[in-house]
Structure formats: structure tokens, C-alpha cells
Short mmCIF file of C-alpha atoms and ligand atoms in Angstrom, two decimals:
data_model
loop_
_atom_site.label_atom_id
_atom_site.label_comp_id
_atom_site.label_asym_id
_atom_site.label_seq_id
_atom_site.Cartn_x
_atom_site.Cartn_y
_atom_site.Cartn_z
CA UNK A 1 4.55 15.94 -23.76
CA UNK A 2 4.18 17.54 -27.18
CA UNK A 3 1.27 20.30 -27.76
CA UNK A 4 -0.84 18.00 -29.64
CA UNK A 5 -0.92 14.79 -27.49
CA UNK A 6 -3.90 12.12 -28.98
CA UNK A 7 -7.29 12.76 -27.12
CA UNK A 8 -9.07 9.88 -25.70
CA UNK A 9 -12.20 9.53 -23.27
CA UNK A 10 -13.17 6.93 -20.59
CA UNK A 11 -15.68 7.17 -18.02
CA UNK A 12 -13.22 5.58 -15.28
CA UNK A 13 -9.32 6.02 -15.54
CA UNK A 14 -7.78 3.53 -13.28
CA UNK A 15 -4.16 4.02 -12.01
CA UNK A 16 -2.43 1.04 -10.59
CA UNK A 17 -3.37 -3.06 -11.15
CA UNK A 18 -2.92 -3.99 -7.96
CA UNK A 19 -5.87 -5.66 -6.09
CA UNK A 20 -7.70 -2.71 -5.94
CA UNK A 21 -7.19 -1.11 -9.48
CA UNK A 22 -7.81 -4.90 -10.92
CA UNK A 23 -10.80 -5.45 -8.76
CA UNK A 24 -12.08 -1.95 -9.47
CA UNK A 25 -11.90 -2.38 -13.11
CA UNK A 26 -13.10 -6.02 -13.28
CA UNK A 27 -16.69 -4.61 -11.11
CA UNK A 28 -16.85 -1.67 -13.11
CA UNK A 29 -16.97 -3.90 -16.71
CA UNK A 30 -19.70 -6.32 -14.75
CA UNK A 31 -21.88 -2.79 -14.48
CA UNK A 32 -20.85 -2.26 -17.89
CA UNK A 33 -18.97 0.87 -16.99
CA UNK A 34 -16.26 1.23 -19.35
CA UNK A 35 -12.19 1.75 -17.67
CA UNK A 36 -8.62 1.80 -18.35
CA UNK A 37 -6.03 0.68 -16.35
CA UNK A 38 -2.36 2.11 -16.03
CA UNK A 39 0.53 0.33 -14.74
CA UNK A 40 3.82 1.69 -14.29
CA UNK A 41 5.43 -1.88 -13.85
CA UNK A 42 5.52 -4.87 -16.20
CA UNK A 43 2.74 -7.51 -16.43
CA UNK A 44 5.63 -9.95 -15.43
CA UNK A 45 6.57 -8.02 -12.64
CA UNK A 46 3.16 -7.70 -10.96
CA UNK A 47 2.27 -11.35 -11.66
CA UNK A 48 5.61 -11.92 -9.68
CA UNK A 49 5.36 -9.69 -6.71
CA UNK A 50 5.20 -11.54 -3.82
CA UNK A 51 3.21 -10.00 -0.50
CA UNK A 52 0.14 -10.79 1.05
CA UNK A 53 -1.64 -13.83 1.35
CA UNK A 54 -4.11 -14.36 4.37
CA UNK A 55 -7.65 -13.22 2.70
CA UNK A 56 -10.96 -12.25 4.87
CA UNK A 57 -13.87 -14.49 3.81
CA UNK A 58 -15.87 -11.40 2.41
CA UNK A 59 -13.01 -10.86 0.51
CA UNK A 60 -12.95 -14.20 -1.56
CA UNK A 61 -16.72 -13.76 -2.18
CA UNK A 62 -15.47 -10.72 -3.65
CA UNK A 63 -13.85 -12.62 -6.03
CA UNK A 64 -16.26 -14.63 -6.72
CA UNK A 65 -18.74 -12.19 -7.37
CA UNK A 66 -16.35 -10.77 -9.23
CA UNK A 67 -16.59 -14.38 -11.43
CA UNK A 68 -12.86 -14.63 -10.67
CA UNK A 69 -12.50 -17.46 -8.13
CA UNK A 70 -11.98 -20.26 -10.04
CA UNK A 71 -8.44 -21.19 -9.12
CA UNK A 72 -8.99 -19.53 -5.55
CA UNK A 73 -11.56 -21.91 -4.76
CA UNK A 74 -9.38 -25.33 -6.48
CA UNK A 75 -6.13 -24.01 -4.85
CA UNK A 76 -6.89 -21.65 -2.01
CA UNK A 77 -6.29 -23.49 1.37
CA UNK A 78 -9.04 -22.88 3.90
CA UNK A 79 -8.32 -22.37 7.33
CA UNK A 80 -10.40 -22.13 10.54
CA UNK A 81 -8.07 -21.10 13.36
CA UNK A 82 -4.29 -20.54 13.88
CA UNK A 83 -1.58 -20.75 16.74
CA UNK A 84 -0.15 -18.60 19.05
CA UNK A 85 3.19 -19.70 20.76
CA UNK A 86 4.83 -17.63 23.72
CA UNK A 87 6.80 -18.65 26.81
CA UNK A 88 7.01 -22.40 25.69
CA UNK A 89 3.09 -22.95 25.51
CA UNK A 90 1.05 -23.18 22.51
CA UNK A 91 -3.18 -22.52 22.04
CA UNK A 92 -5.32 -22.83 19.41
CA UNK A 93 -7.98 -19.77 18.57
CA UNK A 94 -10.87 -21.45 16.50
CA UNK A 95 -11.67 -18.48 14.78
CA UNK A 96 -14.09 -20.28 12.48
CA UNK A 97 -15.66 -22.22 15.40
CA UNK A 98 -15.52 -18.54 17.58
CA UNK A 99 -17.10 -16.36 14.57
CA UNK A 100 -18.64 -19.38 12.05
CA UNK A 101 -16.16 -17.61 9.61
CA UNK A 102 -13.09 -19.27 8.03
CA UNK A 103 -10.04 -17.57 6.37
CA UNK A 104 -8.46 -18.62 3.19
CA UNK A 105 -4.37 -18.22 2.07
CA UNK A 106 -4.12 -17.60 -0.90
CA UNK A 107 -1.26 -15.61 -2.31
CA UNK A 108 -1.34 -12.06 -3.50
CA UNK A 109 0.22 -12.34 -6.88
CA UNK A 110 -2.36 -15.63 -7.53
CA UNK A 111 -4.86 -13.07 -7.60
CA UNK A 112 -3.45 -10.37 -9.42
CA UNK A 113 -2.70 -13.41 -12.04
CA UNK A 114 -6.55 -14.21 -12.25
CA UNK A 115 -7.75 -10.54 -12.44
CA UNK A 116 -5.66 -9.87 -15.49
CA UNK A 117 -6.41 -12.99 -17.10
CA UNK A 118 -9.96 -12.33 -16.94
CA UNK A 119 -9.18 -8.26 -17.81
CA UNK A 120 -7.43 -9.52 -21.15
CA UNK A 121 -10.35 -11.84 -21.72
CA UNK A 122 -12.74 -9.84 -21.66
CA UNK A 123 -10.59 -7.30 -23.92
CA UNK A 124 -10.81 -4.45 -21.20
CA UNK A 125 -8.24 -2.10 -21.73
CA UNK A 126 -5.33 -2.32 -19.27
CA UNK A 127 -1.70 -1.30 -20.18
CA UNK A 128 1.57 -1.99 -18.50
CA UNK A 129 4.96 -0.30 -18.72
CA UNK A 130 3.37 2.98 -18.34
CA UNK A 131 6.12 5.57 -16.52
CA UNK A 132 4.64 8.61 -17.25
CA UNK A 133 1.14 8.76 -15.67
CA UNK A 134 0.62 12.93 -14.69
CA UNK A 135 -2.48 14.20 -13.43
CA UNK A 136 -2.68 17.33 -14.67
CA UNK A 137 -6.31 18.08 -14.02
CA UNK A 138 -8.93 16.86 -11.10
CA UNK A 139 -12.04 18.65 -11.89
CA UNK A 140 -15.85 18.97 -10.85
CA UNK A 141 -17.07 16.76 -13.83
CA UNK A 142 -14.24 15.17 -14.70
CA UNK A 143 -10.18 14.90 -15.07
CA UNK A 144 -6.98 14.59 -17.19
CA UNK A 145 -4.65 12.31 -17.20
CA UNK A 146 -1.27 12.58 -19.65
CA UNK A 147 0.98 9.27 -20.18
CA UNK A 148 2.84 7.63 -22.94
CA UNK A 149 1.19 4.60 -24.37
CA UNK A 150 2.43 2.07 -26.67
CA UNK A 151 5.12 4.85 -27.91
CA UNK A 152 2.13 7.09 -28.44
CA UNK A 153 1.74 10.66 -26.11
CA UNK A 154 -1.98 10.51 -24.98
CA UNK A 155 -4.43 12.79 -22.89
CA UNK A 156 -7.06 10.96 -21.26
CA UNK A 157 -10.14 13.12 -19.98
CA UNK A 158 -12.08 10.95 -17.55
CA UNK A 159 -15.19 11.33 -16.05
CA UNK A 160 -13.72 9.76 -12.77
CA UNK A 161 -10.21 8.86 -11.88
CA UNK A 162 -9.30 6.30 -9.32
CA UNK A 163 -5.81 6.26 -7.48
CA UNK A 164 -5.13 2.19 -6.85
CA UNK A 165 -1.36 2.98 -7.21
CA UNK A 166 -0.21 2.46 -3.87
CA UNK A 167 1.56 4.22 -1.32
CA UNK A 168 4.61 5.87 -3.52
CA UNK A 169 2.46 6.51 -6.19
CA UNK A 170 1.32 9.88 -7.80
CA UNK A 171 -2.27 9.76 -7.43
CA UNK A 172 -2.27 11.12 -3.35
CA UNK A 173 -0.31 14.25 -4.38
CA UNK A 174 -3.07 15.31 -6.96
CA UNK A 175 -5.00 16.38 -3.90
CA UNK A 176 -4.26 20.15 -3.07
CA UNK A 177 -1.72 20.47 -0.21
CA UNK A 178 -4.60 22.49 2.09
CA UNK A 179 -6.87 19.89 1.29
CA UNK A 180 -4.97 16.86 2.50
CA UNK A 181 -4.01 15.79 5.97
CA UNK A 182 -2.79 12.23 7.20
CA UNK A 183 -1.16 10.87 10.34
CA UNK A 184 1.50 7.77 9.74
CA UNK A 185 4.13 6.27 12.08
CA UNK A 186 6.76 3.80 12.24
CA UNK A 187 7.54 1.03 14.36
CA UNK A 188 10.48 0.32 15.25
CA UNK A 189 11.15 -3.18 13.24
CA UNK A 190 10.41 -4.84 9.99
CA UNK A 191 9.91 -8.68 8.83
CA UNK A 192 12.31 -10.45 6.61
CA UNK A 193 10.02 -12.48 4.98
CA UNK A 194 10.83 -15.71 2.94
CA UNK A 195 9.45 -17.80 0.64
CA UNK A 196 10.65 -21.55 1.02
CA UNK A 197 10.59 -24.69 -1.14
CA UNK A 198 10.03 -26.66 2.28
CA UNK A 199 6.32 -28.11 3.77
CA UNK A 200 4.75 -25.65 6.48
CA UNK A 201 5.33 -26.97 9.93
CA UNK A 202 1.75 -27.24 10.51
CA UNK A 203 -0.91 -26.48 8.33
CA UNK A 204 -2.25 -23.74 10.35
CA UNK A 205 -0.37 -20.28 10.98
CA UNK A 206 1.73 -19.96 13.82
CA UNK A 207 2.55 -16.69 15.17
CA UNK A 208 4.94 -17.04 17.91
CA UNK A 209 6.24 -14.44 20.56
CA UNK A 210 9.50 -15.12 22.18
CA UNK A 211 11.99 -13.12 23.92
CA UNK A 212 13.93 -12.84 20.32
CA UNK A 213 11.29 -10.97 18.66
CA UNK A 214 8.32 -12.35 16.59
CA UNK A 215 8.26 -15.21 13.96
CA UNK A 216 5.63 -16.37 11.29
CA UNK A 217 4.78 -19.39 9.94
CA UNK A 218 2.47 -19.21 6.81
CA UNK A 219 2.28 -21.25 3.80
CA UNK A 220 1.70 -20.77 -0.06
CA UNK A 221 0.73 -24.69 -0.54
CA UNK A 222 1.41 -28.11 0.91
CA UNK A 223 5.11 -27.54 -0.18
CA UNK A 224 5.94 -23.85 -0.17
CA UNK A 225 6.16 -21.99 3.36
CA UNK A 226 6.18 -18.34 3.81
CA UNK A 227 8.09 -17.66 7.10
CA UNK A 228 8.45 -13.87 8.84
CA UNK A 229 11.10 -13.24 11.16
CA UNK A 230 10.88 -9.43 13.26
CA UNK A 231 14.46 -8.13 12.47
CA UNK A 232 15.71 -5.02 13.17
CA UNK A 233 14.22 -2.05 10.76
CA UNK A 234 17.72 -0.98 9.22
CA UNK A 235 18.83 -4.58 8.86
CA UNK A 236 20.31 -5.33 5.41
CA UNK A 237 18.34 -7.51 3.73
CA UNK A 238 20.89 -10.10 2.97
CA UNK A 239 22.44 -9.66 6.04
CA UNK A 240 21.71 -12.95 7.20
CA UNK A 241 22.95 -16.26 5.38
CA UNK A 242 20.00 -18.88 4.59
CA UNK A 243 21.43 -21.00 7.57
CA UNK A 244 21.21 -18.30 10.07
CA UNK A 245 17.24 -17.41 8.83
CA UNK A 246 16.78 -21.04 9.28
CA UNK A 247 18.13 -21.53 12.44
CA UNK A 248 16.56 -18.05 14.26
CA UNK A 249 12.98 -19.35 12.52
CA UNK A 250 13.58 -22.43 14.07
CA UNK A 251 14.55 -21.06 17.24
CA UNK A 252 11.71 -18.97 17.62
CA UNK A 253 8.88 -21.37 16.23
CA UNK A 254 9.95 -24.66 17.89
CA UNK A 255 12.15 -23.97 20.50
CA UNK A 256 15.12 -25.13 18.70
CA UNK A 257 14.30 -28.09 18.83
CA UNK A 258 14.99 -28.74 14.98
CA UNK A 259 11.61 -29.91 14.28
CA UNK A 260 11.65 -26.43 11.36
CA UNK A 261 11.41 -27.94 8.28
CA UNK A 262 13.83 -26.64 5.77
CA UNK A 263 13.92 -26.36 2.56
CA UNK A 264 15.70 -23.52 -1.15
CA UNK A 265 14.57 -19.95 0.20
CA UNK A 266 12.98 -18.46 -3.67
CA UNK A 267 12.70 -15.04 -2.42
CA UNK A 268 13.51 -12.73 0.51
CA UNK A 269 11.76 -9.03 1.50
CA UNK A 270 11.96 -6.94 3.81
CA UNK A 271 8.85 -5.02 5.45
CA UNK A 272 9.32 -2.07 7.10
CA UNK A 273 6.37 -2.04 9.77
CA UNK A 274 4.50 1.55 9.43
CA UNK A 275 1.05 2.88 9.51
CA UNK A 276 -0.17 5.88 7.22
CA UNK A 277 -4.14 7.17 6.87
CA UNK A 278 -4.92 10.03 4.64
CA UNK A 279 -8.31 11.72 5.93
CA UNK A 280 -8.93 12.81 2.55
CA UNK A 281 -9.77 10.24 0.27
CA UNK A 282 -11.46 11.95 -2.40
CA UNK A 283 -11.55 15.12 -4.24
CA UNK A 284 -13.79 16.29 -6.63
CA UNK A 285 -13.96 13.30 -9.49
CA UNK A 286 -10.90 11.52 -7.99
CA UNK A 287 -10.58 8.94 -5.25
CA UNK A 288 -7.82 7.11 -3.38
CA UNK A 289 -7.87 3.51 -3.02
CA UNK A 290 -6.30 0.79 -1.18
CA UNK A 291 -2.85 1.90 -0.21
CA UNK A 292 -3.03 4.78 -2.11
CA UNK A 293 -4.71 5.86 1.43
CA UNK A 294 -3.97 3.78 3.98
CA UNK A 295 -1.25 0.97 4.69
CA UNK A 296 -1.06 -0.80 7.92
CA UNK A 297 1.38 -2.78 9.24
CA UNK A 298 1.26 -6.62 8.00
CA UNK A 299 0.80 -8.20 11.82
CA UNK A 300 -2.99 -8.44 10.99
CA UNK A 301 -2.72 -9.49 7.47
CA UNK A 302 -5.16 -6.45 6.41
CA UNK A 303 -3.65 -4.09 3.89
CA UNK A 304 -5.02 -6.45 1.05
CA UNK A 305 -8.50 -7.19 2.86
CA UNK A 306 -9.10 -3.09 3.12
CA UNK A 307 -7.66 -2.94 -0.51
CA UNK A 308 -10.53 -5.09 -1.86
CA UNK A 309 -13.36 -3.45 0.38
CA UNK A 310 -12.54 -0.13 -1.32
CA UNK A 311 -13.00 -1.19 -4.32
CA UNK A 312 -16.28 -2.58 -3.64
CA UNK A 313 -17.33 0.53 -2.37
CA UNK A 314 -16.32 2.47 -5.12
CA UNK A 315 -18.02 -0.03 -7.84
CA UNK A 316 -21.16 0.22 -5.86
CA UNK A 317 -21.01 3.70 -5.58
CA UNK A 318 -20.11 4.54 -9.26
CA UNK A 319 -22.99 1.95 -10.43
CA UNK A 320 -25.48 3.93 -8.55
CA UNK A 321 -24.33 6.98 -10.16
CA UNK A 322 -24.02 5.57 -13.54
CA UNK A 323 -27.87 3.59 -12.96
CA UNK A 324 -29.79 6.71 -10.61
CA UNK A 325 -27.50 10.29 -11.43
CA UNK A 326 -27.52 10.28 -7.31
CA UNK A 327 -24.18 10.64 -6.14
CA UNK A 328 -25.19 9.90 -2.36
CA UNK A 329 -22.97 6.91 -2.26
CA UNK A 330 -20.03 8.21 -3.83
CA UNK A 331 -20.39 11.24 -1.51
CA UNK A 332 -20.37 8.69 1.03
CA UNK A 333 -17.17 6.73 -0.02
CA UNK A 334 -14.63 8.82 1.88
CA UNK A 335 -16.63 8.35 5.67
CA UNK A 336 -17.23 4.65 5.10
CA UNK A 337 -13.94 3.44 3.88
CA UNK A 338 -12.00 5.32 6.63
CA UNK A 339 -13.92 4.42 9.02
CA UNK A 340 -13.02 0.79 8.00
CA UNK A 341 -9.66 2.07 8.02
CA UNK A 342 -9.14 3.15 11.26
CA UNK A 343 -10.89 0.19 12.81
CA UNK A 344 -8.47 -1.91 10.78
CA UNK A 345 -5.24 -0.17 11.75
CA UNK A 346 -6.95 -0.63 15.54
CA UNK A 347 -6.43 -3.84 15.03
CA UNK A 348 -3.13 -3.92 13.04
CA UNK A 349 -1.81 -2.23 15.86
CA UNK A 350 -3.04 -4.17 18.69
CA UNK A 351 -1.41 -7.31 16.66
CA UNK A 352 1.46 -5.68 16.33
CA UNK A 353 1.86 -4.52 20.32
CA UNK A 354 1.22 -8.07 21.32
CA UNK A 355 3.48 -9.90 18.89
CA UNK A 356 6.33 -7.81 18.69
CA UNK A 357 9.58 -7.18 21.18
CA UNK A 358 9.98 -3.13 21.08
CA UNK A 359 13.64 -2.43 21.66
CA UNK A 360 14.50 -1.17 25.02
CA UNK A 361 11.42 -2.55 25.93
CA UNK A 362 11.04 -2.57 29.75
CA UNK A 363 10.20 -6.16 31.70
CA UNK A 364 6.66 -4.77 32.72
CA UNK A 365 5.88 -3.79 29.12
CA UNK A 366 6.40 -7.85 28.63
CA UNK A 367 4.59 -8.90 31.32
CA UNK A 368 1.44 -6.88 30.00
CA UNK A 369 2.26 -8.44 26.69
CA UNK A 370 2.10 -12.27 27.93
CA UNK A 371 -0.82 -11.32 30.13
CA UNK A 372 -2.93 -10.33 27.04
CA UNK A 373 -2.02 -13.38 25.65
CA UNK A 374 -3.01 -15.44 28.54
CA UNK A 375 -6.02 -13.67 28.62
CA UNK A 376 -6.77 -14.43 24.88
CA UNK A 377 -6.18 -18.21 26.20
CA UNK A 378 -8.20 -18.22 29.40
CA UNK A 379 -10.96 -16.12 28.29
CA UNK A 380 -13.41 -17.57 25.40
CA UNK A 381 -15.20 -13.50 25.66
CA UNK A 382 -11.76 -12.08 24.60
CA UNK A 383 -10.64 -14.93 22.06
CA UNK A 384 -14.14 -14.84 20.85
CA UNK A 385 -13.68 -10.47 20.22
CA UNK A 386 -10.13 -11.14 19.19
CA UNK A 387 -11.31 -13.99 16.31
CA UNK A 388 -14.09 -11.24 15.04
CA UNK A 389 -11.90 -8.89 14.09
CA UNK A 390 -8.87 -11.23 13.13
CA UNK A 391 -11.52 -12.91 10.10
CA UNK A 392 -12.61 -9.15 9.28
CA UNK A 393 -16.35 -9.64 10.93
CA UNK A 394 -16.45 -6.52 13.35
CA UNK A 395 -15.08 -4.31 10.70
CA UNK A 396 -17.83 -1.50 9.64
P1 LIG B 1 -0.57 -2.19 -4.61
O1 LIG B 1 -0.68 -3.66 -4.52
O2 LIG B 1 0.66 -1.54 -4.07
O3 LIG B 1 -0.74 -1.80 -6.13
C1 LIG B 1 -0.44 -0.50 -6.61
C2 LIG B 1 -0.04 -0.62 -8.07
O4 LIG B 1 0.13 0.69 -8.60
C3 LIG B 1 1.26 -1.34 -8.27
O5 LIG B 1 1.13 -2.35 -9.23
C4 LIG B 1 2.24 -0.25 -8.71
O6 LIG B 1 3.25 -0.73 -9.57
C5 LIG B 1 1.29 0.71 -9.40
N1 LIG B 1 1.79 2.09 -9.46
C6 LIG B 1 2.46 2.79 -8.52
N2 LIG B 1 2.72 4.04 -8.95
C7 LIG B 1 2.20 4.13 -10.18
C8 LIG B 1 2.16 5.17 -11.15
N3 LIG B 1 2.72 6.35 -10.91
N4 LIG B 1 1.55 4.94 -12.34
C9 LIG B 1 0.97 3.74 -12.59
N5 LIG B 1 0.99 2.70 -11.71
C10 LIG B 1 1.59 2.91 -10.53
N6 LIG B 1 -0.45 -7.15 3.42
C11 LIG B 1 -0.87 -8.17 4.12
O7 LIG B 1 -2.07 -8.17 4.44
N7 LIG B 1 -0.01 -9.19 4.47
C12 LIG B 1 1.32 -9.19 4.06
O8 LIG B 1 2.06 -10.11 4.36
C13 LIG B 1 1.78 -8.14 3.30
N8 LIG B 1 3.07 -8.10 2.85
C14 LIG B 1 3.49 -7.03 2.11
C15 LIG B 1 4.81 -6.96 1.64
C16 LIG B 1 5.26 -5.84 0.92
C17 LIG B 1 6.70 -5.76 0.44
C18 LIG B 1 4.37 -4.80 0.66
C19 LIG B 1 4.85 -3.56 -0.12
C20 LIG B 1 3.04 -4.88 1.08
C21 LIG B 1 2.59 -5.99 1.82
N9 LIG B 1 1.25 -6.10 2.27
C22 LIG B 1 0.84 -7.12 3.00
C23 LIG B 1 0.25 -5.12 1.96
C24 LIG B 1 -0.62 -5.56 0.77
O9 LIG B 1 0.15 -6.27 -0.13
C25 LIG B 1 -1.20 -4.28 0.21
O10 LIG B 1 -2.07 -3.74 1.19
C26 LIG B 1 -1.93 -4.48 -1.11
O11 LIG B 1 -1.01 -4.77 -2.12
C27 LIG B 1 -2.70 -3.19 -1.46
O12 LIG B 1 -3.19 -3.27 -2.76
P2 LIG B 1 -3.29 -1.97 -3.66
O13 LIG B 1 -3.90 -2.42 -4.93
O14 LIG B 1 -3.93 -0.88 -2.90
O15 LIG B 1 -1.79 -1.48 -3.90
C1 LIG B 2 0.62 -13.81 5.89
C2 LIG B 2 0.98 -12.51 6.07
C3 LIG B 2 0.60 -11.85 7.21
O1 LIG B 2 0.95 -10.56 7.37
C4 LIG B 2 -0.12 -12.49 8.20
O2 LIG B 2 -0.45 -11.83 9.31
C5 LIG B 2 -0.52 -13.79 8.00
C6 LIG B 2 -0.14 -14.46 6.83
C7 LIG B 2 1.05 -14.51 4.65
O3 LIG B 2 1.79 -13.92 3.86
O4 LIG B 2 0.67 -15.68 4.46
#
């Protein structure tokens, strides 16, 4: 960075457009509270990124508070309960019948497509391709930020800076070392997950438990499904031919009975399933967002849902500022959102307990397993506890 870098000045710097950076920076321009965003990746790239797509109900009226639900609402597919398959038997939990609250799927990248559209149409600054983002200052009233833009060296000085990029980026590090602590773990598998040209095999989720591990069946639209196998956690992510995903998906959702349809896998990844909260989520003028903070393991379909709640949080909290000089609700941002966070890894992890085979697992740790899920059959208390937290509902 040369000695003379150009000066610019924001009220919010904004590093990441994923949900939360996006979402942040489209409720910050509604309270007319001027932001920039900074993306290391291409606008291509994020637009293609495929991951989550199973969104909480308060997090599409996000959106469309946000004013940015048109195509959620036209093409978003609403559902109001989902399968569970083990040992040959199938139930249904009505989660919208349980709770009076539906879910939606809706895919990730769909909705980082309609938050930059409306970012570039409303001419808020957001820029892409940016490598270099250094935080070189996090102070009282406000901090620096130093990146390349458009060719051009720049110092930002921000009154607030918000870390939305994720869990490798740089924005958890600014925190001093004696200031942070965090717990995270591993499990010991991942999901291969696929993306299919090929109809769902019914137009509610499955999740099935066999003796072979866990499968998935979700869907993108009448015609695309997005299938999750539990593989092994080192497993190679082309390891297995399209035939052989086909055939253990099959195996695992019907039985192998052939019933699967099949269709041109588009796109493979592989999830390695971990959990990771950092206690401290803010410091002085700059806070961590989404999985900046936390990340949970993708059995409950939360990491997104949690995403979007911090950035409420931190609009609302930032407006009051902005509106009343009272900083009692950004003071408050760290306490609320990880309490949300630990309920939701709770959650995540009781998901993941009863979905998963653990390697070496002994035959009473499945017997437990298939009693919880007869429980979650027999018992309308339990389903009915289960359903509240599964659409987001019990979450502080
Ligand atoms: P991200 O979406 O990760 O966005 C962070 C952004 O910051 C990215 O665009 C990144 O390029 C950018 N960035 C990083 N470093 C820098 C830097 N130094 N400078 C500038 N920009 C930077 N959740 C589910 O609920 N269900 C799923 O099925 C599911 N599948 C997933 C699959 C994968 C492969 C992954 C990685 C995650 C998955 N998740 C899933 C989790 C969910 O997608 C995340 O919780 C969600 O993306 C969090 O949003 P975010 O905005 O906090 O972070
Ligand atoms: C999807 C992902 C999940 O992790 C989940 O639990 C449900 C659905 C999905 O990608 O559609």
C-alpha cells in the first residue's frame, strides 16, 4: 500500500456480500444509512455459489421487508411439513399444522441474485474482486479499512465496520487475541451434496436414517433436486461416479427399490460437518456477522436463517443509534445474537445426533437414535417441540 493511499469515508463498511453483508447493506440504505460493500470474489461467482436453501418464515419476511421478495414469493416453494424415513417406515411432521408456521426453499444464490440486483439499483456502492481488504484499525469511534479498488489503493475510515465475510475471512482476527475466545468441533462426516436435473421424489424433504448413514432429499424447483448423502469426512469429492451417488441415494431414500428419480448431476460439494461460536462478537466499532461468528452444521438448515437474524439486529441497532445517539441496542447485539446462536447450534446438533451414523458407533447408541425417532412419531408433545424449533419459532 503506498504512503498516500486515496481517503474515503462511510458511516458503515461492509465486508463480505453474502446474505448477511447484502441484507445488512440493503436495511441500512432503507434507514438511509449510507455503506459499502467489499467482496473478495466475483459477482459471477457469488451469484453461482450453490449452498443453502431451506429458509425460516421470519426470514422471508425479512426479505420482504427488505422490498426484496419479489421472485421469492413467484418462485419460492412453500412447504408445511417434511419426512423422516428410518428402519423401513416413513411419518410425516406437519410442522405448519404443529407451529401454524410454514417453511419456504428457496435457494441461497436466488437470494444473493436479488440483493445485488436491488444494491445496483439503487446505486449503493458494492464492489467485487476486492483481494486486499486489511483492517488496520478498530477504534472507539470508528475504523480503517485499506483495499485496492478498481486499480486504485484506498483507505476507508468508517464509523462502523461489519465482518459478513464468513468463516475464513479476515474480519474475526481483527479482534485482539486476549479478547477473543470460541469453542468449535468436528463431526466426524460430511455431505456430498448434488444438484440434479431430475424431479424431487416427493415434493416435501425427506431426511432418511438408515444403517448406511444419512441421505437428503431437497429440491431447487419442480425439476431440479438437491440430494445429500453422509460420506465419510476425508472422502474425495469425486470419488464416487454419478452411478454410484445415484444408486447409494436411492438405496438410502427408497429402499432400493428404484423408485429415485434420476436425472445430469450440475454440481457436486462437499460439507465438512463442524460447529464454531466465537463469544466475542463485537469490539469497539466492529461486529461479526453471520458466519463470520458462528457456523453450524447444515442438518438443521440454520447457518443462513442465523445469518439473516444478525443482520436484522445490527440494522435495528445501528438505526437507533443513527435516529436516538443511544447505543443500548448495539451494546446489546453481542448477548442477543449468541444467545440465538447457541440455541441454534442446540438444535443443529440434536439434528445431527439423530440423523447421522457416527463411525464405530455402538448398537445401543442406535437404538437411542431410532427411539428418539419413534418418539418424535408417537408423541404429538415432542413432534410438536421438535417442529418449533425446526421452522425457527422457539429461537430467542
Ligand atoms: P457467506 O455466505 O460465507 O458470505 C461471506 C462472503 O464474504 C463471501 O461472499 C466471501 O467471498 C466473502 N469474503 C470472505 N473473505 C473475504 C475478505 N477477506 N474480503 C472480502 N470478502 C470476503 N446452510 C444451510 O442452512 N443449509 C445448507 O445446506 C448449507 N450448505 C452449505 C454448503 C457450503 C459449501 C457452505 C460453505 C455453507 C453451507 N451452509 C448451509 C451455510 C450457509 O450457506 C451459511 O450459513 C451462509 O452462507 C452464511 O452467510 P454469511 O453471509 O454469513 O456468509
Ligand atoms: C437443504 C439443506 C439443508 O441443510 C437442510 O437441512 C434442508 C434443505 C437444501 O439445501 O435444500
Amino acid at each position: 500500500m503506498p504512503d498516500h493511499p486515496e481517503k474515503r469515508t462511510v458511516k458503515v463498511c461492509i465486508i463480505g456480500a453474502g446474505p448477511a453483508g447484502l441484507l445488512l447493506a440493503r436495511l441500512l440504505e432503507q434507514c438511509g444509512i449510507a455503506s459499502v460493500v467489499l467482496e473478495r470474489r466475483s459477482r459471477e461467482h457469488v451469484e453461482k455459489r450453490v449452498r443453502a436453501g431451506l429458509l425460516e418464515w421470519s426470514t422471508v419476511e425479512a426479505f420482504r421487508a427488505a422490498g426484496v421478495a419479489h421472485r421469492l414469493d413467484r418462485h419460492g416453494m412453500v412447504h408445511d411439513g417434511m419426512e423422516l424415513r428410518h428402519d423401513g417406515a416413513a411419518f410425516r411432521l406437519a410442522f405448519s399444522e404443529l407451529t401454524g408456521v410454514p417453511m419456504v426453499v428457496y435457494g441461497q444464490q436466488e437470494i444473493v441474485k436479488d440483493l445485488i440486483g436491488a444494491r445496483l439499483e439503487s446505486q449503493g456502492e458494492i464492489h467485487f474482486g476486492v483481494t486486499d481488504v486489511r483492517i488496520c484499525q478498530v477504534g472507539v469511534d470508528g475504523s480503517l479499512v485499506q483495499c485496492t479498488l478498481d486499480g486504485i489503493p484506498v483507505e476507508i475510515s468508517c464509523e462502523f465496520l461489519a465482518g459478513c465475510d464468513g468463516h475464513h475471512g479476515v474480519s474475526r482476527a481483527a479482534i485482539p487475541a486476549q479478547r477473543r475466545s470460541s469453542h468449535q468441533w468436528a463431526y466426524p462426516f460430511a455431505w456430498l451434496g448434488v444438484l440434479a436435473k431430475a424431479p424431487p421424489l416427493s415434493p416435501e424433504l425427506i431426511y432418511a436414517v438408515t444403517d448406511r448413514g444419512f441421505a437428503l432429499q431437497s429440491m431447487r424447483s419442480p425439476d431440479v433436486s438437491r440430494l445429500y448423502l453422509q460420506v465419510p469426512p476425508n472422502e474425495p469429492i469425486h470419488l464416487r461416479s454419478d452411478e454410484e451417488i445415484w444408486h447409494e441415494l436411492d438405496l438410502r431414500l427408497t429402499g432400493g427399490t428404484g423408485k429415485l428419480p434420476t436425472g445430469t448431476i450440475t454440481e457436486r460439494v462437499l460439507v465438512g460437518l463442524r460447529a464454531h461460536v466465537e463469544e466475542h462478537m463485537q469490539y469497539r466499532t466492529l461486529f461479526l456477522l453471520g458466519d463470520a461468528a458462528h457456523i453450524v452444521p447444515p442438518s438443521a438448515a440454520k447457518g443462513l436463517n442465523m445469518a439473516v437474524a444478525d443482520a436484522r439486529l445490527l440494522a435495528e441497532g445501528l438505526d437507533h443509534w443513527y435516529r436516538s445517539g443511544r447505543r443500548d441496542l448495539l451494546d446489546g447485539y453481542q448477548s442477543h445474537s449468541l444467545r440465538r446462536a447457541w440455541h441454534g447450534q442446540e438444535f443443529s446438533e440434536f439434528m445431527t445426533s439423530l440423523l447421522h451414523v457416527s463411525p464405530g458407533e455402538s448398537a445401543a447408541q442406535r437404538r437411542m437414535r431410532r427411539a428418539r425417532l419413534d418418539l418424535l412419531r408417537r408423541s404429538s408433545t415432542a413432534a410438536t417441540a421438535f417442529a418449533e424449533q425446526y421452522v425457527g419459532l422457539s429461537r430467542p
